Short mmCIF file of C-alpha atoms in Angstrom, two decimals:
data_model
loop_
_atom_site.label_atom_id
_atom_site.label_comp_id
_atom_site.label_asym_id
_atom_site.label_seq_id
_atom_site.Cartn_x
_atom_site.Cartn_y
_atom_site.Cartn_z
CA MET A 1 -24.90 -21.57 -9.73
CA ALA A 2 -21.59 -20.03 -8.66
CA GLU A 3 -19.75 -18.08 -11.33
CA GLN A 4 -16.30 -19.34 -12.26
CA TYR A 5 -13.64 -16.80 -13.23
CA LEU A 6 -10.58 -17.59 -15.34
CA ILE A 7 -7.23 -16.06 -14.29
CA THR A 8 -5.11 -15.25 -17.34
CA ASN A 9 -1.40 -14.53 -17.68
CA PRO A 10 -1.40 -11.01 -19.19
CA ALA A 11 1.92 -11.58 -20.93
CA THR A 12 0.77 -14.67 -22.82
CA GLY A 13 -3.01 -14.75 -22.64
CA VAL A 14 -2.74 -18.30 -21.29
CA PRO A 15 -5.04 -19.29 -18.38
CA VAL A 16 -3.14 -19.89 -15.14
CA GLY A 17 -5.97 -20.60 -12.73
CA GLU A 18 -9.65 -20.43 -11.99
CA ILE A 19 -11.60 -19.19 -9.00
CA ARG A 20 -15.18 -19.21 -7.85
CA LEU A 21 -16.59 -15.71 -7.47
CA ALA A 22 -18.33 -15.07 -4.18
CA ASP A 23 -21.69 -13.37 -3.84
CA VAL A 24 -23.37 -11.29 -1.14
CA GLU A 25 -24.48 -14.41 0.74
CA ASP A 26 -20.87 -15.60 0.85
CA VAL A 27 -19.83 -12.28 2.37
CA ASP A 28 -22.47 -12.63 5.04
CA THR A 29 -21.30 -16.18 5.80
CA ALA A 30 -17.69 -15.00 6.10
CA VAL A 31 -18.64 -12.14 8.42
CA THR A 32 -20.74 -14.42 10.62
CA ALA A 33 -17.86 -16.88 10.94
CA ALA A 34 -15.43 -14.06 11.69
CA ARG A 35 -17.62 -12.65 14.44
CA VAL A 36 -17.84 -16.08 16.06
CA ALA A 37 -14.09 -16.74 15.81
CA GLN A 38 -12.69 -13.32 16.69
CA PRO A 39 -13.26 -13.20 20.47
CA ALA A 40 -11.33 -16.43 21.04
CA TRP A 41 -8.52 -15.27 18.76
CA ALA A 42 -8.38 -11.94 20.61
CA GLY A 43 -8.15 -13.88 23.88
CA THR A 44 -5.31 -16.03 22.59
CA PRO A 45 -2.06 -15.02 24.34
CA PRO A 46 0.09 -12.78 22.14
CA GLY A 47 2.89 -15.33 22.10
CA GLU A 48 0.57 -17.93 20.58
CA ARG A 49 -0.70 -15.49 17.95
CA ALA A 50 2.93 -14.66 17.19
CA ALA A 51 3.77 -18.34 16.76
CA VAL A 52 1.16 -18.67 14.00
CA LEU A 53 2.52 -15.64 12.13
CA LEU A 54 6.08 -16.85 12.54
CA LYS A 55 5.15 -20.25 11.11
CA VAL A 56 3.51 -18.53 8.14
CA SER A 57 6.77 -16.65 7.57
CA ARG A 58 8.74 -19.91 7.57
CA LEU A 59 6.26 -21.72 5.32
CA LEU A 60 6.24 -18.85 2.84
CA GLU A 61 10.02 -18.83 2.74
CA GLU A 62 10.07 -22.58 2.11
CA ARG A 63 7.61 -22.21 -0.79
CA ALA A 64 8.99 -18.93 -2.10
CA GLU A 65 9.58 -20.16 -5.64
CA ASP A 66 6.00 -21.39 -6.05
CA PHE A 67 4.64 -18.08 -4.79
CA ALA A 68 7.03 -16.08 -6.99
CA ARG A 69 6.11 -17.96 -10.15
CA THR A 70 2.40 -17.73 -9.41
CA GLU A 71 2.70 -14.00 -8.75
CA THR A 72 4.54 -13.46 -12.03
CA ARG A 73 2.09 -15.55 -14.03
CA GLN A 74 -1.01 -13.75 -12.74
CA CYS A 75 0.52 -10.24 -12.88
CA GLY A 76 2.98 -10.29 -15.79
CA LYS A 77 5.72 -8.82 -13.60
CA PRO A 78 9.34 -9.97 -14.01
CA ILE A 79 10.23 -13.10 -12.06
CA ARG A 80 13.20 -11.26 -10.53
CA LEU A 81 10.84 -8.75 -8.93
CA SER A 82 8.55 -11.49 -7.60
CA ARG A 83 11.45 -13.64 -6.43
CA ASP A 84 13.72 -10.96 -4.98
CA PHE A 85 11.21 -8.41 -3.69
CA ASP A 86 7.56 -9.44 -3.45
CA VAL A 87 7.98 -12.77 -1.66
CA PRO A 88 10.94 -11.89 0.62
CA THR A 89 9.17 -8.68 1.68
CA THR A 90 6.10 -10.64 2.78
CA VAL A 91 8.28 -13.22 4.55
CA ASP A 92 9.86 -10.37 6.49
CA ASN A 93 6.51 -8.65 7.15
CA ALA A 94 5.15 -11.86 8.69
CA ALA A 95 8.21 -12.23 10.91
CA PHE A 96 8.00 -8.56 11.93
CA PHE A 97 4.34 -8.71 12.92
CA ALA A 98 4.95 -11.97 14.78
CA GLY A 99 7.25 -9.96 17.01
CA ALA A 100 4.97 -6.93 17.10
CA ALA A 101 2.09 -9.09 18.35
CA ARG A 102 4.03 -9.56 21.59
CA VAL A 103 4.51 -5.86 22.36
CA LEU A 104 0.98 -4.51 22.10
CA GLU A 105 0.72 -2.20 25.06
CA GLY A 106 -0.68 1.08 26.28
CA LYS A 107 0.68 3.62 28.72
CA ALA A 108 1.64 2.31 32.13
CA SER A 109 -0.81 2.85 34.95
CA GLY A 110 -0.60 6.22 36.61
CA GLU A 111 -2.40 8.65 38.87
CA TYR A 112 -3.55 11.57 36.76
CA SER A 113 -6.32 12.33 39.24
CA ALA A 114 -5.81 12.47 43.00
CA ASP A 115 -8.42 9.78 43.59
CA HIS A 116 -8.01 7.48 40.59
CA THR A 117 -5.56 5.27 38.76
CA SER A 118 -5.72 5.28 34.95
CA SER A 119 -4.36 2.79 32.45
CA ILE A 120 -4.57 2.38 28.69
CA ARG A 121 -5.46 -0.85 26.91
CA ARG A 122 -4.98 -1.58 23.24
CA GLU A 123 -7.68 -3.92 22.05
CA PRO A 124 -8.54 -5.35 18.61
CA VAL A 125 -11.12 -3.47 16.58
CA GLY A 126 -13.03 -6.67 15.82
CA VAL A 127 -13.72 -7.84 12.27
CA VAL A 128 -11.70 -6.15 9.53
CA GLY A 129 -12.82 -6.16 5.90
CA SER A 130 -9.90 -5.58 3.53
CA ILE A 131 -9.81 -4.94 -0.20
CA ALA A 132 -6.49 -5.32 -2.00
CA PRO A 133 -5.37 -4.23 -5.51
CA TRP A 134 -3.94 -6.19 -8.41
CA ASN A 135 -0.45 -4.68 -8.64
CA TYR A 136 1.17 -6.38 -5.60
CA PRO A 137 -1.31 -9.11 -4.63
CA LEU A 138 0.87 -10.98 -2.15
CA ASN A 139 2.45 -7.90 -0.58
CA MET A 140 -0.86 -6.13 -0.19
CA ALA A 141 -2.53 -9.17 1.34
CA GLY A 142 0.31 -9.32 3.85
CA TRP A 143 0.17 -5.60 4.61
CA LYS A 144 -3.50 -5.97 5.46
CA VAL A 145 -3.98 -9.28 7.23
CA LEU A 146 -0.71 -9.51 9.17
CA PRO A 147 -1.15 -6.47 11.45
CA ALA A 148 -4.87 -7.16 11.75
CA LEU A 149 -4.30 -10.72 12.93
CA ALA A 150 -1.33 -9.78 15.12
CA ALA A 151 -3.60 -7.36 16.99
CA GLY A 152 -6.26 -10.02 17.61
CA ASN A 153 -8.75 -9.14 14.89
CA ALA A 154 -10.46 -11.46 12.45
CA ALA A 155 -9.86 -10.54 8.81
CA ILE A 156 -11.83 -10.96 5.60
CA ILE A 157 -9.88 -10.02 2.50
CA LYS A 158 -11.13 -9.50 -1.02
CA PRO A 159 -8.23 -9.57 -3.49
CA SER A 160 -8.63 -8.26 -7.00
CA GLU A 161 -10.55 -10.82 -9.00
CA ILE A 162 -7.85 -10.75 -11.69
CA THR A 163 -4.94 -11.56 -9.33
CA PRO A 164 -6.29 -13.64 -6.42
CA LEU A 165 -4.08 -16.71 -6.60
CA THR A 166 -1.29 -15.84 -4.14
CA THR A 167 -3.78 -14.42 -1.65
CA VAL A 168 -5.61 -17.75 -1.62
CA MET A 169 -2.26 -19.52 -1.26
CA LEU A 170 -1.34 -17.26 1.68
CA ALA A 171 -4.62 -18.05 3.43
CA GLU A 172 -3.84 -21.75 3.00
CA LEU A 173 -0.51 -21.22 4.74
CA PHE A 174 -2.32 -19.60 7.67
CA ALA A 175 -4.59 -22.61 7.97
CA GLU A 176 -1.58 -24.93 7.87
CA ALA A 177 0.13 -22.80 10.54
CA GLY A 178 -2.78 -23.35 12.91
CA LEU A 179 -4.91 -20.24 12.55
CA PRO A 180 -8.41 -21.15 13.80
CA PRO A 181 -11.20 -21.36 11.21
CA GLY A 182 -13.09 -18.14 10.59
CA VAL A 183 -10.24 -15.84 11.70
CA LEU A 184 -9.08 -15.31 8.10
CA THR A 185 -11.30 -15.69 5.04
CA VAL A 186 -10.70 -14.84 1.38
CA VAL A 187 -13.75 -13.77 -0.59
CA ASN A 188 -13.13 -13.56 -4.32
CA GLY A 189 -15.37 -11.26 -6.25
CA ARG A 190 -15.85 -7.97 -8.05
CA GLY A 191 -15.73 -4.64 -6.28
CA PRO A 192 -19.18 -3.27 -7.12
CA ASP A 193 -20.96 -6.26 -5.60
CA VAL A 194 -18.76 -8.28 -3.23
CA GLY A 195 -16.48 -5.38 -2.29
CA GLU A 196 -19.34 -3.03 -1.51
CA ALA A 197 -21.18 -5.76 0.41
CA LEU A 198 -18.10 -6.27 2.57
CA VAL A 199 -17.59 -2.55 3.22
CA SER A 200 -21.20 -1.88 4.13
CA HIS A 201 -21.83 -5.06 6.15
CA PRO A 202 -22.92 -4.15 9.70
CA GLY A 203 -20.78 -6.97 11.10
CA VAL A 204 -17.57 -5.43 9.77
CA ASP A 205 -15.98 -3.06 12.27
CA MET A 206 -13.19 -1.64 10.10
CA VAL A 207 -12.40 -1.36 6.40
CA SER A 208 -8.90 -1.31 4.91
CA PHE A 209 -8.56 -0.48 1.21
CA THR A 210 -5.68 0.02 -1.20
CA GLY A 211 -6.51 1.27 -4.68
CA SER A 212 -7.59 4.31 -6.62
CA THR A 213 -8.66 7.58 -5.04
CA ARG A 214 -11.98 7.38 -6.88
CA VAL A 215 -12.87 4.01 -5.36
CA GLY A 216 -11.46 5.10 -2.00
CA LYS A 217 -13.98 7.92 -1.88
CA ARG A 218 -16.78 5.48 -2.58
CA ILE A 219 -15.60 3.19 0.21
CA ALA A 220 -15.42 6.09 2.66
CA GLU A 221 -19.00 7.02 1.75
CA LEU A 222 -20.26 3.46 2.29
CA ALA A 223 -18.40 3.07 5.58
CA ALA A 224 -19.73 6.40 6.85
CA GLY A 225 -23.21 4.92 7.01
CA ALA A 226 -22.26 2.74 9.98
CA PRO A 227 -19.95 4.59 10.77
CA LYS A 228 -16.85 2.44 10.97
CA ARG A 229 -13.09 2.92 10.96
CA VAL A 230 -11.54 3.29 7.50
CA HIS A 231 -7.93 2.90 6.42
CA LEU A 232 -7.16 4.11 2.87
CA GLU A 233 -3.95 3.87 0.83
CA LEU A 234 -4.83 5.51 -2.48
CA GLY A 235 -3.20 6.89 -5.60
CA GLY A 236 0.07 8.73 -5.99
CA LYS A 237 2.01 10.94 -8.37
CA ALA A 238 5.42 10.91 -6.78
CA PRO A 239 7.78 13.83 -7.48
CA PHE A 240 11.47 13.12 -8.00
CA VAL A 241 13.30 16.38 -7.24
CA VAL A 242 16.90 16.68 -8.44
CA PHE A 243 18.86 19.69 -7.17
CA ASP A 244 21.87 21.00 -9.05
CA ASP A 245 24.40 19.57 -6.56
CA ALA A 246 23.01 16.01 -6.81
CA ASP A 247 25.05 12.98 -7.77
CA LEU A 248 23.84 12.87 -11.38
CA GLU A 249 24.62 9.20 -12.00
CA ALA A 250 22.76 8.19 -8.84
CA ALA A 251 19.78 10.33 -9.79
CA ILE A 252 19.62 8.87 -13.30
CA HIS A 253 19.70 5.29 -12.04
CA GLY A 254 17.25 6.12 -9.27
CA ALA A 255 14.82 7.68 -11.73
CA VAL A 256 14.81 4.70 -14.09
CA ALA A 257 14.43 2.20 -11.24
CA GLY A 258 11.80 4.32 -9.52
CA ALA A 259 9.78 4.88 -12.69
CA LEU A 260 9.88 1.33 -14.03
CA ILE A 261 9.38 -0.78 -10.90
CA ASN A 262 6.51 -3.20 -11.54
CA GLY A 263 6.05 -1.58 -14.94
CA GLY A 264 5.26 1.73 -13.22
CA GLN A 265 2.14 0.12 -11.76
CA ASP A 266 3.04 1.37 -8.31
CA CYS A 267 1.49 4.28 -6.42
CA THR A 268 4.92 5.29 -5.15
CA ALA A 269 6.63 5.09 -8.57
CA ALA A 270 8.66 8.09 -9.67
CA THR A 271 6.43 9.80 -12.22
CA ARG A 272 7.40 13.51 -12.17
CA ALA A 273 11.12 14.30 -12.34
CA TYR A 274 11.81 17.97 -11.54
CA VAL A 275 15.44 18.69 -12.36
CA GLN A 276 17.27 21.93 -11.64
CA ARG A 277 18.23 23.51 -14.94
CA PRO A 278 22.05 23.06 -14.80
CA LEU A 279 21.54 19.25 -14.68
CA TYR A 280 18.38 18.98 -16.75
CA SER A 281 19.84 18.22 -20.19
CA ALA A 282 22.35 15.69 -18.88
CA PHE A 283 19.66 14.04 -16.75
CA VAL A 284 17.31 13.63 -19.72
CA ASP A 285 20.09 12.21 -21.89
CA GLY A 286 21.20 9.83 -19.15
CA VAL A 287 17.70 8.55 -18.38
CA ALA A 288 16.94 8.02 -22.08
CA GLU A 289 20.21 6.15 -22.55
CA LEU A 290 19.59 3.92 -19.55
CA MET A 291 15.95 3.26 -20.44
CA ALA A 292 17.12 2.08 -23.86
CA THR A 293 19.02 -0.77 -22.15
CA VAL A 294 15.97 -2.08 -20.29
CA ARG A 295 15.04 -5.54 -21.54
CA LEU A 296 11.33 -5.93 -22.25
CA GLY A 297 10.17 -9.50 -22.61
CA ASP A 298 9.03 -12.80 -21.11
CA PRO A 299 8.32 -12.18 -17.41
CA GLU A 300 9.50 -15.69 -16.50
CA ASP A 301 12.92 -15.13 -18.06
CA PRO A 302 15.37 -14.08 -15.30
CA GLU A 303 17.06 -11.76 -17.79
CA THR A 304 13.89 -9.74 -18.35
CA ASP A 305 13.82 -6.29 -16.73
CA LEU A 306 10.29 -5.23 -17.66
CA GLY A 307 7.43 -7.67 -18.15
CA SER A 308 3.93 -6.93 -19.29
CA LEU A 309 1.40 -4.61 -17.72
CA ILE A 310 -1.60 -6.16 -16.02
CA SER A 311 -3.66 -6.32 -19.23
CA PRO A 312 -3.78 -5.12 -22.84
CA SER A 313 -6.46 -2.62 -21.80
CA GLN A 314 -4.12 -1.16 -19.16
CA ALA A 315 -1.40 -0.83 -21.81
CA GLU A 316 -3.88 0.99 -24.06
CA ARG A 317 -4.86 3.25 -21.17
CA VAL A 318 -1.20 4.17 -20.57
CA HIS A 319 -0.68 4.79 -24.27
CA GLY A 320 -3.72 7.04 -24.26
CA PHE A 321 -1.97 9.37 -21.81
CA VAL A 322 1.18 9.37 -23.93
CA SER A 323 -0.68 9.86 -27.22
CA ARG A 324 -2.63 12.83 -25.90
CA ALA A 325 0.59 14.38 -24.62
CA LEU A 326 2.31 13.89 -27.98
CA ASP A 327 -0.69 15.32 -29.81
CA ALA A 328 -0.37 18.40 -27.60
CA GLY A 329 3.21 18.92 -28.77
CA VAL A 330 5.13 17.27 -25.95
CA LYS A 331 8.19 15.22 -26.92
CA ALA A 332 8.93 11.57 -26.12
CA VAL A 333 12.70 11.18 -25.90
CA CYS A 334 12.31 7.40 -25.80
CA GLY A 335 9.37 5.01 -25.99
CA GLY A 336 5.90 6.27 -26.74
CA ALA A 337 5.07 3.63 -29.35
CA ALA A 338 1.76 1.80 -29.41
CA PRO A 339 1.64 -1.24 -27.09
CA GLU A 340 2.02 -4.81 -28.23
CA GLY A 341 -0.59 -6.70 -26.30
CA ALA A 342 0.01 -5.91 -22.63
CA PHE A 343 3.61 -4.80 -23.21
CA TYR A 344 4.58 -1.14 -23.14
CA GLN A 345 8.01 0.35 -23.71
CA PRO A 346 9.73 2.53 -21.10
CA THR A 347 8.83 6.09 -22.01
CA LEU A 348 10.40 9.44 -21.13
CA ILE A 349 8.34 12.58 -21.74
CA VAL A 350 10.09 15.97 -21.59
CA ASP A 351 9.08 19.61 -21.29
CA ALA A 352 5.39 19.01 -20.70
CA PRO A 353 3.74 21.95 -18.94
CA GLN A 354 2.91 21.50 -15.28
CA SER A 355 -0.76 21.70 -16.21
CA ALA A 356 -0.54 18.73 -18.62
CA GLU A 357 -2.66 15.66 -17.92
CA ILE A 358 0.39 13.40 -18.03
CA VAL A 359 2.01 15.47 -15.27
CA ARG A 360 -1.04 15.75 -13.06
CA ASP A 361 -2.88 12.42 -13.33
CA GLU A 362 -1.85 8.91 -12.36
CA VAL A 363 -0.73 7.05 -15.51
CA PHE A 364 0.17 3.76 -13.79
CA GLY A 365 2.63 2.61 -16.41
CA PRO A 366 6.36 2.83 -17.29
CA VAL A 367 6.22 6.56 -18.08
CA LEU A 368 8.35 9.33 -16.57
CA ALA A 369 7.79 13.03 -17.25
CA ALA A 370 10.83 15.31 -16.77
CA LEU A 371 10.52 19.06 -16.25
CA PRO A 372 13.18 21.70 -15.44
CA PHE A 373 13.11 24.20 -12.59
CA ASP A 374 15.30 27.12 -11.58
CA SER A 375 15.18 28.03 -7.89
CA ASP A 376 14.84 25.67 -4.93
CA ASP A 377 11.59 27.39 -4.07
CA GLU A 378 10.22 26.60 -7.51
CA GLY A 379 11.28 22.95 -7.38
CA LEU A 380 9.57 22.34 -4.07
CA GLU A 381 6.49 24.26 -5.16
CA LEU A 382 6.19 22.10 -8.28
CA ALA A 383 6.67 18.93 -6.23
CA ASN A 384 3.74 19.91 -4.02
CA ASP A 385 1.54 21.04 -6.92
CA THR A 386 -0.53 17.85 -6.91
CA ARG A 387 -3.59 16.48 -5.18
CA TYR A 388 -1.60 13.40 -4.17
CA GLY A 389 0.82 12.94 -1.30
CA LEU A 390 1.97 9.34 -1.00
CA ALA A 391 5.71 9.43 -1.65
CA ALA A 392 8.49 11.64 -3.01
CA SER A 393 12.25 11.80 -3.25
CA ALA A 394 14.86 14.56 -3.20
CA TRP A 395 18.36 14.27 -4.61
CA THR A 396 21.09 16.48 -3.17
CA THR A 397 24.46 16.33 -1.41
CA ASP A 398 23.60 19.40 0.68
CA VAL A 399 22.33 18.44 4.14
CA PHE A 400 20.37 21.68 4.46
CA ARG A 401 18.60 21.17 1.14
CA ALA A 402 17.83 17.59 2.14
CA ALA A 403 16.40 18.72 5.47
CA ARG A 404 14.28 21.38 3.81
CA ALA A 405 12.93 18.99 1.19
CA SER A 406 12.05 16.35 3.77
CA ARG A 407 10.26 19.02 5.81
CA GLU A 408 8.41 20.86 3.06
CA ILE A 409 7.38 18.14 0.58
CA ALA A 410 3.85 17.06 1.49
CA ALA A 411 4.02 13.27 1.33
CA GLY A 412 3.78 10.32 3.66
CA CYS A 413 7.32 9.29 2.77
CA VAL A 414 10.24 11.37 1.48
CA TRP A 415 13.35 9.50 0.40
CA ILE A 416 16.67 11.33 0.21
CA ASN A 417 18.99 10.16 -2.60
CA ASP A 418 16.92 7.04 -3.24
CA HIS A 419 13.41 6.17 -4.38
CA ILE A 420 11.17 3.18 -3.56
CA PRO A 421 12.85 1.17 -0.73
CA ILE A 422 10.43 0.03 1.97
CA LEU A 423 11.07 -1.70 5.27
CA SER A 424 8.82 -3.68 7.59
CA GLU A 425 9.87 -1.42 10.45
CA MET A 426 8.92 1.82 8.68
CA PRO A 427 5.36 3.10 8.04
CA HIS A 428 3.85 3.49 4.60
CA GLY A 429 0.86 5.72 3.88
CA GLY A 430 -0.12 9.05 2.40
CA VAL A 431 -1.70 12.42 2.88
CA LYS A 432 -4.12 14.51 0.80
CA ALA A 433 -5.83 12.46 -1.93
CA SER A 434 -3.43 9.57 -1.27
CA GLY A 435 -5.47 8.59 1.77
CA TYR A 436 -4.76 8.15 5.46
CA GLY A 437 -3.50 5.48 7.81
CA LYS A 438 -0.27 3.49 7.85
CA ASP A 439 0.73 0.06 6.60
CA MET A 440 3.70 -1.88 7.97
CA SER A 441 5.63 -0.88 11.13
CA ALA A 442 4.32 -0.61 14.66
CA TYR A 443 2.14 2.27 13.47
CA ALA A 444 0.03 -0.23 11.52
CA LEU A 445 -0.93 -1.87 14.81
CA GLU A 446 -2.42 1.44 15.87
CA GLU A 447 -4.70 1.25 12.83
CA TYR A 448 -6.01 -2.15 13.86
CA THR A 449 -6.43 -1.53 17.58
CA ALA A 450 -8.79 0.56 19.68
CA VAL A 451 -7.50 2.56 22.65
CA LYS A 452 -9.44 1.99 25.86
CA HIS A 453 -9.04 4.10 28.98
CA VAL A 454 -9.58 2.22 32.24
CA MET A 455 -10.05 4.42 35.36
CA THR A 456 -10.18 2.92 38.84
CA GLU A 457 -11.40 4.87 41.88
CA ASN A 458 -8.92 4.51 44.76
CA THR A 459 -10.55 5.98 47.90
CA GLY A 460 -13.55 3.78 48.53
CA VAL A 461 -15.53 6.87 49.52
CA ALA A 462 -19.20 6.66 48.54
CA ARG A 463 -19.90 10.39 48.33
CA LYS A 464 -17.42 11.91 45.91
CA PRO A 465 -16.69 15.63 46.09
CA TRP A 466 -17.66 16.07 42.44
CA HIS A 467 -21.16 14.74 43.14
CA ARG A 468 -21.98 18.21 44.51
CA THR A 469 -21.90 19.52 40.94
CA ILE A 470 -24.96 17.30 40.28
CA PHE A 471 -26.89 17.21 43.60
CA THR A 472 -26.41 18.23 47.23
CA GLY A 473 -29.06 16.20 49.10
CA GLY A 474 -29.26 12.65 50.35
CA PRO A 475 -28.36 11.01 53.65
CA SER A 476 -25.01 11.79 55.24
#
């Protein structure tokens, strides 16, 4: 008998939905259907594929409020974030990839050999198995299935079992928009069984995963057995580097926004603020003062700034990091109190050593650690002193400092005088332990396509000159 799973609002503990958990047989059924459906979808003219994605964009925009409220209720995030960021971003992503579907192309034909014409084709990889996290369920589903489908692949997506509702709703929009059966399937289930079955299935040609570095390593190991293409967007520990000529007010506001977005449950969140010593004290005071104004409360109240974390256990995990730091003698300028259910106060930690756990490891909560530095060399060295490399920001009014920071900070994205903004047209993805591959932008289409070289012989001559490198005999 299929197992039913209750989806609970982390802010209230009230059930908001129920799903049926898939099993290994369900994964096999989904893969079989995808393999049957994919060739016809790949052969569908790009304009027709684009029309489906564009209709999904319109339908999602029409039902934005329903999606936003569902996202907030399953995640505990503020309704303003769901309404003003999560849903509109996915609407825009769908419209972007509808257009991108029509410009899939390789290099123009050319003669790179005296006797041949070469051309490059971009073709779909085949069947893509995707695994999405719980922090941005709708966004992450869009980041994965939209470029995959635009490129002509079939997609099977496993959302987190604790936040699957908007992913299921998105798949329903695709069906309504005319996507053929089998091209997109949602399999709900737990990672160790359904997720691993999807990754290791021989009928899956590519795996796309967003989540922790630990699980990403496991997925890479499983996929290597085939082997198959792997796209990984993993953890982060984003540095926020403030030079002494920075606009202090802008840096303070940027730090609070960057640290608290989605309750800090964001791999690109600002987590390590390195501030040049002349501004350090004023920065700490300003961040603490601004954090104190953040309204923690009911996620469905439009006045709420910070909702709950994803679960009481996640709040306890975050508090564990803070408690261990405080026990080691580090100071919390604001916050740091024990959680109330899944709610955790904005917290600013100061003067922790670079070697401290709270500076080095991913907390995934509304916690910012601030540390001073002296020289520019030191600030950039500290920023890069991490195993992660997803995102970073540098704050300065000096164009040369900005150029140096953007060049030397090892991260997939470096913002200058801002932190967090993303655009459909721009790629997102990391380096080092933050993974590899790009989401969004035209670069994402490269992830979901295979490059094929086609070479055509032009002379019609049977005996090619190069044949003499293999044999010299035979009739003239």
